[in-house]
GROMACS .gro file of C-alpha atoms in nm:
model
  112
    1UNK     CA    1   0.002  -0.004  -0.004
    2UNK     CA    2   0.129   0.351  -0.077
    3UNK     CA    3   0.208   0.584   0.203
    4UNK     CA    4   0.246   0.963   0.172
    5UNK     CA    5   0.334   1.223   0.434
    6UNK     CA    6   0.064   1.500   0.473
    7UNK     CA    7   0.342   1.749   0.419
    8UNK     CA    8   0.419   1.615   0.082
    9UNK     CA    9   0.061   1.625  -0.025
   10UNK     CA   10   0.042   1.989   0.109
   11UNK     CA   11   0.345   2.087  -0.106
   12UNK     CA   12   0.190   1.914  -0.421
   13UNK     CA   13  -0.141   2.095  -0.360
   14UNK     CA   14   0.020   2.431  -0.317
   15UNK     CA   15   0.221   2.366  -0.646
   16UNK     CA   16  -0.081   2.270  -0.833
   17UNK     CA   17  -0.338   2.496  -0.675
   18UNK     CA   18  -0.126   2.783  -0.544
   19UNK     CA   19  -0.232   3.141  -0.541
   20UNK     CA   20  -0.176   3.394  -0.798
   21UNK     CA   21   0.053   3.677  -0.638
   22UNK     CA   22   0.053   4.032  -0.731
   23UNK     CA   23   0.327   4.252  -0.590
   24UNK     CA   24   0.236   4.608  -0.466
   25UNK     CA   25   0.568   4.757  -0.369
   26UNK     CA   26   0.695   4.584  -0.047
   27UNK     CA   27   0.355   4.396  -0.010
   28UNK     CA   28   0.215   4.083  -0.212
   29UNK     CA   29  -0.153   4.032  -0.250
   30UNK     CA   30  -0.231   3.671  -0.291
   31UNK     CA   31  -0.536   3.577  -0.489
   32UNK     CA   32  -0.638   3.216  -0.375
   33UNK     CA   33  -0.722   2.940  -0.622
   34UNK     CA   34  -1.091   2.884  -0.607
   35UNK     CA   35  -1.037   2.524  -0.478
   36UNK     CA   36  -0.866   2.681  -0.178
   37UNK     CA   37  -1.161   2.888  -0.090
   38UNK     CA   38  -1.444   2.798   0.147
   39UNK     CA   39  -1.750   2.650  -0.031
   40UNK     CA   40  -1.965   2.958   0.026
   41UNK     CA   41  -1.695   3.188  -0.146
   42UNK     CA   42  -1.665   2.943  -0.444
   43UNK     CA   43  -2.042   2.970  -0.493
   44UNK     CA   44  -2.047   3.341  -0.472
   45UNK     CA   45  -1.749   3.359  -0.712
   46UNK     CA   46  -1.930   3.135  -0.958
   47UNK     CA   47  -2.249   3.356  -0.938
   48UNK     CA   48  -2.035   3.670  -0.999
   49UNK     CA   49  -1.875   3.519  -1.304
   50UNK     CA   50  -2.226   3.423  -1.438
   51UNK     CA   51  -2.329   3.788  -1.403
   52UNK     CA   52  -2.024   3.913  -1.577
   53UNK     CA   53  -2.170   3.817  -1.913
   54UNK     CA   54  -2.499   3.983  -1.842
   55UNK     CA   55  -2.646   4.274  -2.014
   56UNK     CA   56  -2.575   4.590  -1.814
   57UNK     CA   57  -2.344   4.436  -1.589
   58UNK     CA   58  -2.104   4.659  -1.416
   59UNK     CA   59  -1.773   4.498  -1.498
   60UNK     CA   60  -1.567   4.717  -1.262
   61UNK     CA   61  -1.794   4.639  -0.953
   62UNK     CA   62  -1.817   4.271  -1.037
   63UNK     CA   63  -1.429   4.218  -1.087
   64UNK     CA   64  -1.372   4.431  -0.775
   65UNK     CA   65  -1.602   4.203  -0.578
   66UNK     CA   66  -1.440   3.898  -0.719
   67UNK     CA   67  -1.098   4.032  -0.610
   68UNK     CA   68  -1.247   4.080  -0.250
   69UNK     CA   69  -1.355   3.714  -0.258
   70UNK     CA   70  -1.038   3.563  -0.361
   71UNK     CA   71  -0.785   3.789  -0.181
   72UNK     CA   72  -0.626   3.619   0.110
   73UNK     CA   73  -0.727   3.912   0.328
   74UNK     CA   74  -0.983   4.188   0.303
   75UNK     CA   75  -0.707   4.452   0.374
   76UNK     CA   76  -0.488   4.320   0.077
   77UNK     CA   77  -0.792   4.330  -0.143
   78UNK     CA   78  -0.854   4.691  -0.061
   79UNK     CA   79  -0.501   4.780  -0.116
   80UNK     CA   80  -0.494   4.612  -0.458
   81UNK     CA   81  -0.829   4.787  -0.553
   82UNK     CA   82  -0.698   5.116  -0.429
   83UNK     CA   83  -0.383   5.064  -0.650
   84UNK     CA   84  -0.586   4.971  -0.944
   85UNK     CA   85  -0.809   5.279  -0.885
   86UNK     CA   86  -1.103   5.178  -1.091
   87UNK     CA   87  -0.906   5.102  -1.412
   88UNK     CA   88  -1.111   4.839  -1.578
   89UNK     CA   89  -0.834   4.737  -1.804
   90UNK     CA   90  -0.608   4.659  -1.517
   91UNK     CA   91  -0.883   4.468  -1.337
   92UNK     CA   92  -0.952   4.256  -1.658
   93UNK     CA   93  -0.567   4.186  -1.678
   94UNK     CA   94  -0.551   4.093  -1.323
   95UNK     CA   95  -0.855   3.840  -1.370
   96UNK     CA   96  -0.697   3.731  -1.699
   97UNK     CA   97  -0.371   3.626  -1.518
   98UNK     CA   98  -0.570   3.486  -1.222
   99UNK     CA   99  -0.775   3.264  -1.451
  100UNK     CA  100  -0.471   3.140  -1.626
  101UNK     CA  101  -0.308   3.074  -1.294
  102UNK     CA  102  -0.603   2.871  -1.164
  103UNK     CA  103  -0.644   2.627  -1.441
  104UNK     CA  104  -0.663   2.287  -1.289
  105UNK     CA  105  -0.337   2.097  -1.324
  106UNK     CA  106  -0.123   2.411  -1.391
  107UNK     CA  107   0.098   2.577  -1.140
  108UNK     CA  108   0.001   2.920  -1.033
  109UNK     CA  109   0.170   3.231  -1.160
  110UNK     CA  110   0.370   3.256  -0.835
  111UNK     CA  111   0.542   2.937  -0.900
  112UNK     CA  112   0.728   3.084  -1.213
   0.00000   0.00000   0.00000
């Protein structure tokens, strides 16, 4: 029977499902992989993503709320959003990189 130390499994999970990290000067904001979020936050993120394609959807508000959901802390989410300052192109780029980093089976952007 195969036996694996839990620490090895943790390292493998972090490599495969790690965060997308964004550096803000001397601070790093971690955007957690959806699989690392509590179920309620995963559900809320999925609902936000469903609304993003809707007619009249406020993309800036939806992307900002998504960052608040996936950031490791509310303080770091607010710092990132303050740095972005409502720039929809920046928000879209952050989420594009986040999406690429959270693809199942791929390492996160922070592992490069």
